[in-house]
Amino acid sequence: MAMFITKRLLMALATVLVVAVLAFLLVHAMPGSPGAVSLGAGASQDAIDQLNQTLGWNDPLLVQFFRWLGDAAQGNFGNSLIDGRSITTDLANRLPVTASLAAGATILSAVFGIVLGVTAAVRGGLLDQLIGGFVGLLVALPAFWIGVIFVYLFAVQSSVFPATGYVPFDVSPQDWAMSLALPVITLAVGGAAFIARQTRASMLEALQQEHIRTLRATATPTWKILYVHALRYASLPIVAGIALQFIGLFGGSVIAEQLFAMPGLGQAVQTSVSTHDAPAVQGVVVIATVVVVAVNLVLELATKFLDPKLRAS
Amino acid sequence: MIPTLPATTLSTQRKSALTKLSGHRLLASPAGLAGTVWLAAMIIASLTAPWWMPFKTEDQDFTAVLSGPTAAHWLGTDELGRDILSRIFASAAETLGTSFITVMVGVGLGTLMALAAANSQRAEGVISRVTEIMMSLPGTVIILAVIGAVGTNIPLIMGILGVLISAGIYRVMLGQAKSLQNQLYVDAAKVDGLNPLAISVRHVLPGLSTTIVVQSALIFAVGLLIQAGLAFIGFGPPLPQPSWGGMIQSASQHVYDAPWLMVPTGVVLALTVLSANAIGNALGKAPNATASHLPSAAIRRKRATQAAAAAAAAPIVQNPPVAGQLSVRGLSVGVDGGTPLVTDVSFDVEPGTVLGLVGESGCGKTMTALSLMGLLPSGVAVTGGQILWNGKNLAAATDKDMEAVRGRDIALISQEPMRALDPMFTVGYQLTSAIRRLRSFGRAAARAEALDLLEKVGIVDAPRILKTYPHQISGGMAQRVAIALALSGKPRLLVADEPTTALDVTVQAEILSLLRSLVKDTGMSVVMVTHDLGVVADICDQVAVMYAGQVVENGATDSILDDPRHPYTLALLAADPHANSAHDMPERLATIKGQVPQPKDWPSGCRFAARCQFAGSACEVPVPLLPSGSGEGRVRCVKADELAMEGLAWVATDVPVVNPVPAEVPARHRLDIIEKDMA
């Protein structure tokens, strides 16, 4: 097990490094030098060249990379080319927004997905078909479309929830929850559908295992076979599915943040990409990767812990 | 008659090709059919759009801004009075086409990686690592960073999305590609010197074709959604070119004053995604899913109704019930669709005796045995007859009633002990929870009883075994645990479904002697399903020989083994190396030509006739089970008396060999060959 964890940690580190290199190269392929981006249109070429010199843009690529990596490893992603803010501070403020969104959507989709999937597998018949059709529809509906419809229904028509905006938790926990409600539900719709499918398939596979027959042969009550033994067997692929879903939702929050005007990482990516703010793009890509890889690692270890074969070894 | 024969064969072939086409999974599923139709219509409509669009995409109709559907604008207009219908279809071709780029790149790269990984272990190690990294990346963020670098070059972006997605495709394909690569014919091709590339293309790739099509459909849908999402957040094709995501974005600005605008584009996008998914799901549906061991609630309800009806229809005919006696009368088991698997099977098991159900695979032995406990897999059910136990007809009992019988009265041992135990729980948990449930013991008493039971089945270090998981013990040990589990409710009847088949020969003997002593000590009876006549001779008191879902001969073990009356029994004995004692071992063991017929191919007459050395025209009518004259036994053969009178034996026919042993081969060599045949 220790061996396994070490290997996974090294893999995670490698993933982040690969992304760091990728982000660095991508950003250097962006049109326009940082000086030009920072000073905007109408700046003289001399001023641009001078700023580029100060920013180290003319140093060899490797030198620039290791300088950036060294700073990044210490948590310093530099300053925005647009408004000069510290990128690290900016991202630190934004991370909780996206984390709340992604975590909330993951939990919500896991709960609904597992309930739907288990119900479909266990009840069978017409209910299974109805759930299957419903889930199929949810998978096909784009999150941004659902989000707009939710805004129309719950914010415009009935104003149950605020249509846009984000209230930090320490300002008002209640408003925080209300401001998260619509974006979280919007993101969770597709996630729940995905997890429902995964759960249904895993449950059906579990029920095909021969040990289920042994349990029935020893008069194990049906509820216990389903919810203790089969669900336990199915839990491995379900948790793996939830881990994948978190990755998707973390990225998907770009859309929810845009739609609901949430000041999260997704919004930062979108604006920094539109404005060619190179260091900001680099920072947010690395931070997003670190978060996703870390959560993925934790969930993967959880999956392995659920498996007696791996736990024992 | 004869000249018409080829014609009929031809026409059936043609018909089967036709049914194959119409029964093609895609067209057989209504959703798949609808999806195909919609997608085809979309492609045609989008490609021909320039010729039929009622308006140009930029035509502005200021008399109808933000209008709903009207005669002029079927799907309404946007905030500039532009026709929605025209804009949807003007952008459709590019949307569908660029999504297809993702499919080509993603599925193509994924398949290539899977082929390479299946081909060499080293490649698999590297590719798996790389794809693992790819799958743990925040894809959307990376795509946005790429857009920052290259701009909104949609075809390029969709290609890069394909690269990111290929990791998932690789995961889906790897297992299948590896199993195809390990097929014997692939090994043979390798030995023949075919190069790895040719093997991949010729032998592995075709096997992946269904998965490739399924994944393509699903990825196409993903591509559509992501492309629309990017356009929605402003990274679509440059304005004023319309795009689905961009149109939904501008509609969302007017959700307050013109909510209708959300509908047309959203519905077209959703239906297109739905269609692609439906096609993928229809093609990917596993045709023969393994049956569930716990049927769904819907099926259980149906069964309960059937059971109640059966109970009402058939009153029990057994005279005074004998405790611990099992009487099976005219039992039939069939697939829900109607194919029979077991027909009209009758036997009795007296307390303290062992009945053997013998026959080749596919004769209905296991189905018969499982029906005794009401544990038939989903999709299979008792269709007639009675299973009488303690005066109750188990064939008409509800699942609830059966729960009182299972474990306490009748217990089960399965063929593969490793798969019969729950891999997620310890032996101790499985054993003690069964004891607590079946015997109403407390926690401590149950643990003591579990230790006791494990010792009874010959496990020496019982306390250690209690703490282990099933994967930590050997097959023989696991079968002992499974037997202990079966004994935990002190059953009166044990149903043993080939309990020794999956075990080593030495362990087989140990398990059999354990079962024999358990019968002696506890007085329980056993229904032993086996294809091994050695097991029968060893442990069974009575035997029922089954063939193609019927009992063809039954009686006391001694009389069946010494004086068999049915040609099938004769043949089984002649084919068994253990039943022939060493000194009169024939030079060549007998074989039974052909195979057990599939249930749908059962003839109305004798089902064994097609493989029988003695079959004649008399065998074409249904044959009843009649007293055989060998002890109390009964036999289902019209020629049984004739055969017995003439003392005929099943003769070992020459095996048709392609290269017959040349006559001049020395005797020693010949012996080797015979020994090989027997091995």
Tab-separated table of N, CA and C in Angstrom, chain B residues 357-463:
chain	number	residue	atom	x	y	z
B	357	LEU	N	-27.290	-36.282	-10.211
B	357	LEU	CA	-27.838	-35.860	-11.503
B	357	LEU	C	-26.660	-35.830	-12.469
B	358	VAL	N	-26.669	-36.735	-13.435
B	358	VAL	CA	-25.497	-36.904	-14.302
B	358	VAL	C	-25.826	-36.547	-15.746
B	359	GLY	N	-24.848	-36.061	-16.451
B	359	GLY	CA	-25.006	-35.792	-17.880
B	359	GLY	C	-23.943	-34.825	-18.343
B	360	GLU	N	-23.895	-34.610	-19.664
B	360	GLU	CA	-22.930	-33.648	-20.204
B	360	GLU	C	-23.379	-32.227	-19.863
B	361	SER	N	-22.516	-31.263	-20.178
B	361	SER	CA	-22.903	-29.867	-20.005
B	361	SER	C	-24.075	-29.562	-20.921
B	362	GLY	N	-24.981	-28.731	-20.458
B	362	GLY	CA	-26.098	-28.311	-21.302
B	362	GLY	C	-27.259	-29.276	-21.274
B	363	CYS	N	-27.285	-30.170	-20.277
B	363	CYS	CA	-28.395	-31.120	-20.206
B	363	CYS	C	-29.471	-30.672	-19.228
B	364	GLY	N	-29.271	-29.554	-18.559
B	364	GLY	CA	-30.285	-29.041	-17.640
B	364	GLY	C	-30.112	-29.467	-16.201
B	365	LYS	N	-28.940	-30.048	-15.884
B	365	LYS	CA	-28.723	-30.509	-14.505
B	365	LYS	C	-28.721	-29.350	-13.520
B	366	THR	N	-27.932	-28.316	-13.855
B	366	THR	CA	-27.809	-27.188	-12.927
B	366	THR	C	-29.129	-26.451	-12.792
B	367	MET	N	-29.857	-26.285	-13.910
B	367	MET	CA	-31.150	-25.598	-13.854
B	367	MET	C	-32.110	-26.374	-12.946
B	368	THR	N	-32.088	-27.706	-13.072
B	368	THR	CA	-32.932	-28.538	-12.204
B	368	THR	C	-32.562	-28.311	-10.740
B	369	ALA	N	-31.245	-28.325	-10.469
B	369	ALA	CA	-30.794	-28.188	-9.091
B	369	ALA	C	-31.167	-26.818	-8.522
B	370	LEU	N	-30.947	-25.755	-9.315
B	370	LEU	CA	-31.223	-24.406	-8.812
B	370	LEU	C	-32.719	-24.193	-8.589
B	371	SER	N	-33.542	-24.858	-9.408
B	371	SER	CA	-34.987	-24.662	-9.242
B	371	SER	C	-35.447	-25.207	-7.893
B	372	LEU	N	-34.708	-26.164	-7.327
B	372	LEU	CA	-35.082	-26.710	-6.022
B	372	LEU	C	-35.038	-25.628	-4.953
B	373	MET	N	-34.178	-24.630	-5.153
B	373	MET	CA	-34.041	-23.566	-4.161
B	373	MET	C	-34.702	-22.276	-4.603
B	374	GLY	N	-35.335	-22.289	-5.777
B	374	GLY	CA	-35.921	-21.062	-6.301
B	374	GLY	C	-34.860	-20.052	-6.646
B	375	LEU	N	-33.689	-20.514	-7.082
B	375	LEU	CA	-32.580	-19.598	-7.359
B	375	LEU	C	-32.217	-19.580	-8.836
B	376	LEU	N	-33.189	-19.826	-9.705
B	376	LEU	CA	-32.918	-19.748	-11.138
B	376	LEU	C	-32.535	-18.323	-11.487
B	377	PRO	N	-31.599	-18.145	-12.422
B	377	PRO	CA	-31.223	-16.783	-12.800
B	377	PRO	C	-32.391	-16.050	-13.448
B	378	SER	N	-32.307	-14.721	-13.484
B	378	SER	CA	-33.407	-13.949	-14.049
B	378	SER	C	-33.569	-14.322	-15.513
B	379	GLY	N	-34.802	-14.399	-15.958
B	379	GLY	CA	-35.052	-14.781	-17.341
B	379	GLY	C	-35.335	-16.266	-17.486
B	380	VAL	N	-35.157	-17.024	-16.406
B	380	VAL	CA	-35.439	-18.455	-16.434
B	380	VAL	C	-36.394	-18.742	-15.287
B	381	ALA	N	-37.412	-19.598	-15.530
B	381	ALA	CA	-38.385	-19.866	-14.473
B	381	ALA	C	-38.939	-21.269	-14.595
B	382	VAL	N	-39.480	-21.767	-13.458
B	382	VAL	CA	-40.178	-23.049	-13.483
B	382	VAL	C	-41.459	-22.848	-14.288
B	383	THR	N	-41.691	-23.717	-15.271
B	383	THR	CA	-42.884	-23.535	-16.106
B	383	THR	C	-43.927	-24.610	-15.856
B	384	GLY	N	-43.596	-25.610	-15.041
B	384	GLY	CA	-44.606	-26.616	-14.757
B	384	GLY	C	-44.062	-27.648	-13.783
B	385	GLY	N	-44.962	-28.448	-13.234
B	385	GLY	CA	-44.564	-29.517	-12.336
B	385	GLY	C	-44.464	-29.060	-10.896
B	386	GLN	N	-44.084	-29.987	-10.045
B	386	GLN	CA	-44.059	-29.703	-8.615
B	386	GLN	C	-42.735	-30.105	-7.998
B	387	ILE	N	-42.336	-29.337	-6.984
B	387	ILE	CA	-41.175	-29.697	-6.175
B	387	ILE	C	-41.708	-29.810	-4.756
B	388	LEU	N	-41.920	-31.045	-4.317
B	388	LEU	CA	-42.575	-31.233	-3.024
B	388	LEU	C	-41.555	-31.441	-1.926
B	389	TRP	N	-41.655	-30.598	-0.917
B	389	TRP	CA	-40.723	-30.659	0.217
B	389	TRP	C	-41.538	-30.455	1.477
B	390	ASN	N	-41.532	-31.439	2.357
B	390	ASN	CA	-42.304	-31.356	3.595
B	390	ASN	C	-43.759	-30.987	3.328
B	391	GLY	N	-44.337	-31.539	2.271
B	391	GLY	CA	-45.741	-31.295	1.994
B	391	GLY	C	-46.013	-29.960	1.339
B	392	LYS	N	-44.946	-29.221	0.994
B	392	LYS	CA	-45.142	-27.927	0.339
B	392	LYS	C	-44.613	-27.976	-1.080
B	393	ASN	N	-45.313	-27.303	-2.002
B	393	ASN	CA	-44.838	-27.266	-3.376
B	393	ASN	C	-43.934	-26.058	-3.574
B	394	LEU	N	-42.639	-26.273	-3.582
B	394	LEU	CA	-41.685	-25.166	-3.698
B	394	LEU	C	-41.748	-24.510	-5.072
B	395	ALA	N	-42.220	-25.242	-6.070
B	395	ALA	CA	-42.287	-24.679	-7.412
B	395	ALA	C	-43.290	-23.536	-7.468
B	396	ALA	N	-44.261	-23.552	-6.545
B	396	ALA	CA	-45.271	-22.499	-6.541
B	396	ALA	C	-45.114	-21.588	-5.331
B	397	ALA	N	-43.947	-21.655	-4.683
B	397	ALA	CA	-43.751	-20.831	-3.487
B	397	ALA	C	-43.270	-19.444	-3.892
B	398	THR	N	-43.644	-18.457	-3.104
B	398	THR	CA	-43.147	-17.104	-3.370
B	398	THR	C	-41.718	-17.001	-2.856
B	399	ASP	N	-41.045	-15.931	-3.261
B	399	ASP	CA	-39.685	-15.722	-2.819
B	399	ASP	C	-39.631	-15.620	-1.292
B	400	LYS	N	-40.674	-15.023	-0.736
B	400	LYS	CA	-40.774	-14.868	0.724
B	400	LYS	C	-40.810	-16.253	1.386
B	401	ASP	N	-41.670	-17.131	0.845
B	401	ASP	CA	-41.742	-18.492	1.390
B	401	ASP	C	-40.399	-19.196	1.261
B	402	MET	N	-39.770	-18.993	0.105
B	402	MET	CA	-38.495	-19.677	-0.140
B	402	MET	C	-37.425	-19.219	0.846
B	403	GLU	N	-37.520	-17.959	1.289
B	403	GLU	CA	-36.519	-17.469	2.224
B	403	GLU	C	-36.520	-18.276	3.518
B	404	ALA	N	-37.693	-18.827	3.861
B	404	ALA	CA	-37.772	-19.641	5.060
B	404	ALA	C	-37.165	-21.026	4.823
B	405	VAL	N	-37.111	-21.437	3.564
B	405	VAL	CA	-36.609	-22.772	3.237
B	405	VAL	C	-35.097	-22.745	2.996
B	406	ARG	N	-34.649	-21.680	2.295
B	406	ARG	CA	-33.240	-21.596	1.917
B	406	ARG	C	-32.343	-21.521	3.142
B	407	GLY	N	-31.277	-22.292	3.090
B	407	GLY	CA	-30.306	-22.261	4.177
B	407	GLY	C	-30.738	-23.119	5.342
B	408	ARG	N	-32.004	-23.006	5.746
B	408	ARG	CA	-32.489	-23.760	6.908
B	408	ARG	C	-32.858	-25.186	6.518
B	409	ASP	N	-33.595	-25.353	5.397
B	409	ASP	CA	-34.006	-26.685	4.956
B	409	ASP	C	-33.095	-27.188	3.836
B	410	ILE	N	-32.911	-26.323	2.844
B	410	ILE	CA	-32.130	-26.718	1.667
B	410	ILE	C	-30.976	-25.732	1.506
B	411	ALA	N	-29.781	-26.266	1.347
B	411	ALA	CA	-28.609	-25.397	1.198
B	411	ALA	C	-27.906	-25.709	-0.112
B	412	LEU	N	-27.028	-24.772	-0.512
B	412	LEU	CA	-26.403	-24.872	-1.836
B	412	LEU	C	-24.880	-24.800	-1.743
B	413	ILE	N	-24.215	-25.662	-2.507
B	413	ILE	CA	-22.769	-25.497	-2.740
B	413	ILE	C	-22.574	-25.334	-4.233
B	414	SER	N	-21.758	-24.345	-4.637
B	414	SER	CA	-21.585	-24.082	-6.062
B	414	SER	C	-20.297	-24.676	-6.590
B	415	GLN	N	-20.188	-24.560	-7.897
B	415	GLN	CA	-19.066	-25.156	-8.606
B	415	GLN	C	-17.757	-24.445	-8.294
B	416	GLU	N	-17.797	-23.086	-8.353
B	416	GLU	CA	-16.548	-22.360	-8.169
B	416	GLU	C	-16.554	-21.630	-6.841
B	417	PRO	N	-15.910	-22.231	-5.839
B	417	PRO	CA	-15.984	-21.669	-4.485
B	417	PRO	C	-15.478	-20.236	-4.418
B	418	MET	N	-14.470	-19.916	-5.237
B	418	MET	CA	-13.904	-18.567	-5.182
B	418	MET	C	-14.936	-17.526	-5.567
B	419	ARG	N	-15.781	-17.888	-6.529
B	419	ARG	CA	-16.765	-16.917	-6.978
B	419	ARG	C	-18.028	-16.977	-6.141
B	420	ALA	N	-18.155	-18.043	-5.353
B	420	ALA	CA	-19.367	-18.185	-4.556
B	420	ALA	C	-19.299	-17.361	-3.276
B	421	LEU	N	-18.075	-16.967	-2.882
B	421	LEU	CA	-17.943	-16.173	-1.657
B	421	LEU	C	-17.806	-14.701	-2.031
B	422	ASP	N	-18.356	-13.836	-1.191
B	422	ASP	CA	-18.309	-12.397	-1.460
B	422	ASP	C	-16.887	-11.869	-1.258
B	423	PRO	N	-16.263	-11.356	-2.333
B	423	PRO	CA	-14.857	-10.939	-2.208
B	423	PRO	C	-14.653	-9.737	-1.301
B	424	MET	N	-15.736	-9.010	-0.997
B	424	MET	CA	-15.574	-7.767	-0.254
B	424	MET	C	-15.668	-7.965	1.263
B	425	PHE	N	-16.037	-9.173	1.709
B	425	PHE	CA	-16.213	-9.390	3.145
B	425	PHE	C	-15.367	-10.570	3.612
B	426	THR	N	-15.005	-10.560	4.888
B	426	THR	CA	-14.179	-11.654	5.407
B	426	THR	C	-15.008	-12.931	5.508
B	427	VAL	N	-14.298	-14.043	5.523
B	427	VAL	CA	-14.934	-15.340	5.718
B	427	VAL	C	-15.744	-15.316	7.018
B	428	GLY	N	-15.136	-14.739	8.052
B	428	GLY	CA	-15.795	-14.694	9.356
B	428	GLY	C	-17.113	-13.955	9.296
B	429	TYR	N	-17.123	-12.797	8.621
B	429	TYR	CA	-18.358	-12.025	8.534
B	429	TYR	C	-19.436	-12.819	7.811
B	430	GLN	N	-19.045	-13.436	6.699
B	430	GLN	CA	-20.038	-14.158	5.901
B	430	GLN	C	-20.625	-15.330	6.670
B	431	LEU	N	-19.728	-16.009	7.397
B	431	LEU	CA	-20.163	-17.197	8.124
B	431	LEU	C	-21.013	-16.829	9.338
B	432	THR	N	-20.517	-15.881	10.133
B	432	THR	CA	-21.258	-15.567	11.359
B	432	THR	C	-22.587	-14.890	11.037
B	433	SER	N	-22.623	-14.050	10.004
B	433	SER	CA	-23.910	-13.399	9.755
B	433	SER	C	-24.925	-14.422	9.263
B	434	ALA	N	-24.469	-15.446	8.521
B	434	ALA	CA	-25.400	-16.499	8.115
B	434	ALA	C	-25.891	-17.277	9.328
B	435	ILE	N	-24.979	-17.583	10.251
B	435	ILE	CA	-25.372	-18.351	11.443
B	435	ILE	C	-26.347	-17.548	12.303
B	436	ARG	N	-26.045	-16.267	12.477
B	436	ARG	CA	-26.939	-15.435	13.299
B	436	ARG	C	-28.323	-15.362	12.691
B	437	ARG	N	-28.347	-15.268	11.360
B	437	ARG	CA	-29.625	-15.130	10.673
B	437	ARG	C	-30.407	-16.440	10.704
B	438	LEU	N	-29.703	-17.555	10.386
B	438	LEU	CA	-30.411	-18.817	10.199
B	438	LEU	C	-30.715	-19.518	11.516
B	439	ARG	N	-29.896	-19.229	12.538
B	439	ARG	CA	-30.086	-19.963	13.792
B	439	ARG	C	-30.448	-19.033	14.944
B	440	SER	N	-30.580	-17.746	14.668
B	440	SER	CA	-30.910	-16.751	15.704
B	440	SER	C	-29.916	-16.784	16.863
B	441	PHE	N	-28.636	-16.917	16.537
B	441	PHE	CA	-27.606	-16.919	17.570
B	441	PHE	C	-27.168	-15.490	17.860
B	442	GLY	N	-26.608	-15.291	19.046
B	442	GLY	CA	-25.975	-14.004	19.355
B	442	GLY	C	-24.605	-13.946	18.707
B	443	ARG	N	-23.951	-12.794	18.854
B	443	ARG	CA	-22.675	-12.580	18.176
B	443	ARG	C	-21.620	-13.609	18.604
B	444	ALA	N	-21.467	-13.769	19.947
B	444	ALA	CA	-20.413	-14.648	20.456
B	444	ALA	C	-20.709	-16.104	20.115
B	445	ALA	N	-21.969	-16.494	20.287
B	445	ALA	CA	-22.353	-17.876	20.001
B	445	ALA	C	-22.144	-18.176	18.524
B	446	ALA	N	-22.450	-17.195	17.672
B	446	ALA	CA	-22.291	-17.394	16.234
B	446	ALA	C	-20.838	-17.597	15.880
B	447	ARG	N	-19.957	-16.833	16.568
B	447	ARG	CA	-18.535	-16.966	16.281
B	447	ARG	C	-18.035	-18.349	16.705
B	448	ALA	N	-18.486	-18.798	17.867
B	448	ALA	CA	-18.095	-20.126	18.341
B	448	ALA	C	-18.581	-21.194	17.366
B	449	GLU	N	-19.811	-21.035	16.913
B	449	GLU	CA	-20.378	-21.993	15.973
B	449	GLU	C	-19.612	-21.978	14.639
B	450	ALA	N	-19.199	-20.764	14.202
B	450	ALA	CA	-18.444	-20.648	12.959
B	450	ALA	C	-17.125	-21.418	13.072
B	451	LEU	N	-16.436	-21.244	14.216
B	451	LEU	CA	-15.181	-21.972	14.427
B	451	LEU	C	-15.436	-23.474	14.406
B	452	ASP	N	-16.519	-23.858	15.063
B	452	ASP	CA	-16.888	-25.266	15.138
B	452	ASP	C	-17.134	-25.841	13.738
B	453	LEU	N	-17.901	-25.066	12.950
B	453	LEU	CA	-18.232	-25.514	11.592
B	453	LEU	C	-16.973	-25.643	10.741
B	454	LEU	N	-16.082	-24.661	10.849
B	454	LEU	CA	-14.859	-24.706	10.051
B	454	LEU	C	-14.031	-25.929	10.423
B	455	GLU	N	-14.008	-26.244	11.731
B	455	GLU	CA	-13.265	-27.436	12.125
B	455	GLU	C	-13.943	-28.689	11.584
B	456	LYS	N	-15.267	-28.677	11.600
B	456	LYS	CA	-16.021	-29.823	11.101
B	456	LYS	C	-15.736	-30.091	9.620
B	457	VAL	N	-15.508	-29.026	8.844
B	457	VAL	CA	-15.220	-29.235	7.427
B	457	VAL	C	-13.719	-29.401	7.181
B	458	GLY	N	-12.959	-29.630	8.273
B	458	GLY	CA	-11.563	-30.008	8.110
B	458	GLY	C	-10.588	-28.853	8.004
B	459	ILE	N	-10.954	-27.682	8.548
B	459	ILE	CA	-10.006	-26.569	8.529
B	459	ILE	C	-9.315	-26.514	9.890
B	460	VAL	N	-7.982	-26.565	9.882
B	460	VAL	CA	-7.266	-26.659	11.153
B	460	VAL	C	-7.127	-25.310	11.845
B	461	ASP	N	-6.708	-24.293	11.100
B	461	ASP	CA	-6.502	-22.999	11.769
B	461	ASP	C	-7.717	-22.087	11.580
B	462	ALA	N	-8.840	-22.565	12.097
B	462	ALA	CA	-10.097	-21.850	11.903
B	462	ALA	C	-10.052	-20.381	12.328
B	463	PRO	N	-9.471	-20.030	13.488
B	463	PRO	CA	-9.491	-18.611	13.884
B	463	PRO	C	-8.822	-17.704	12.852
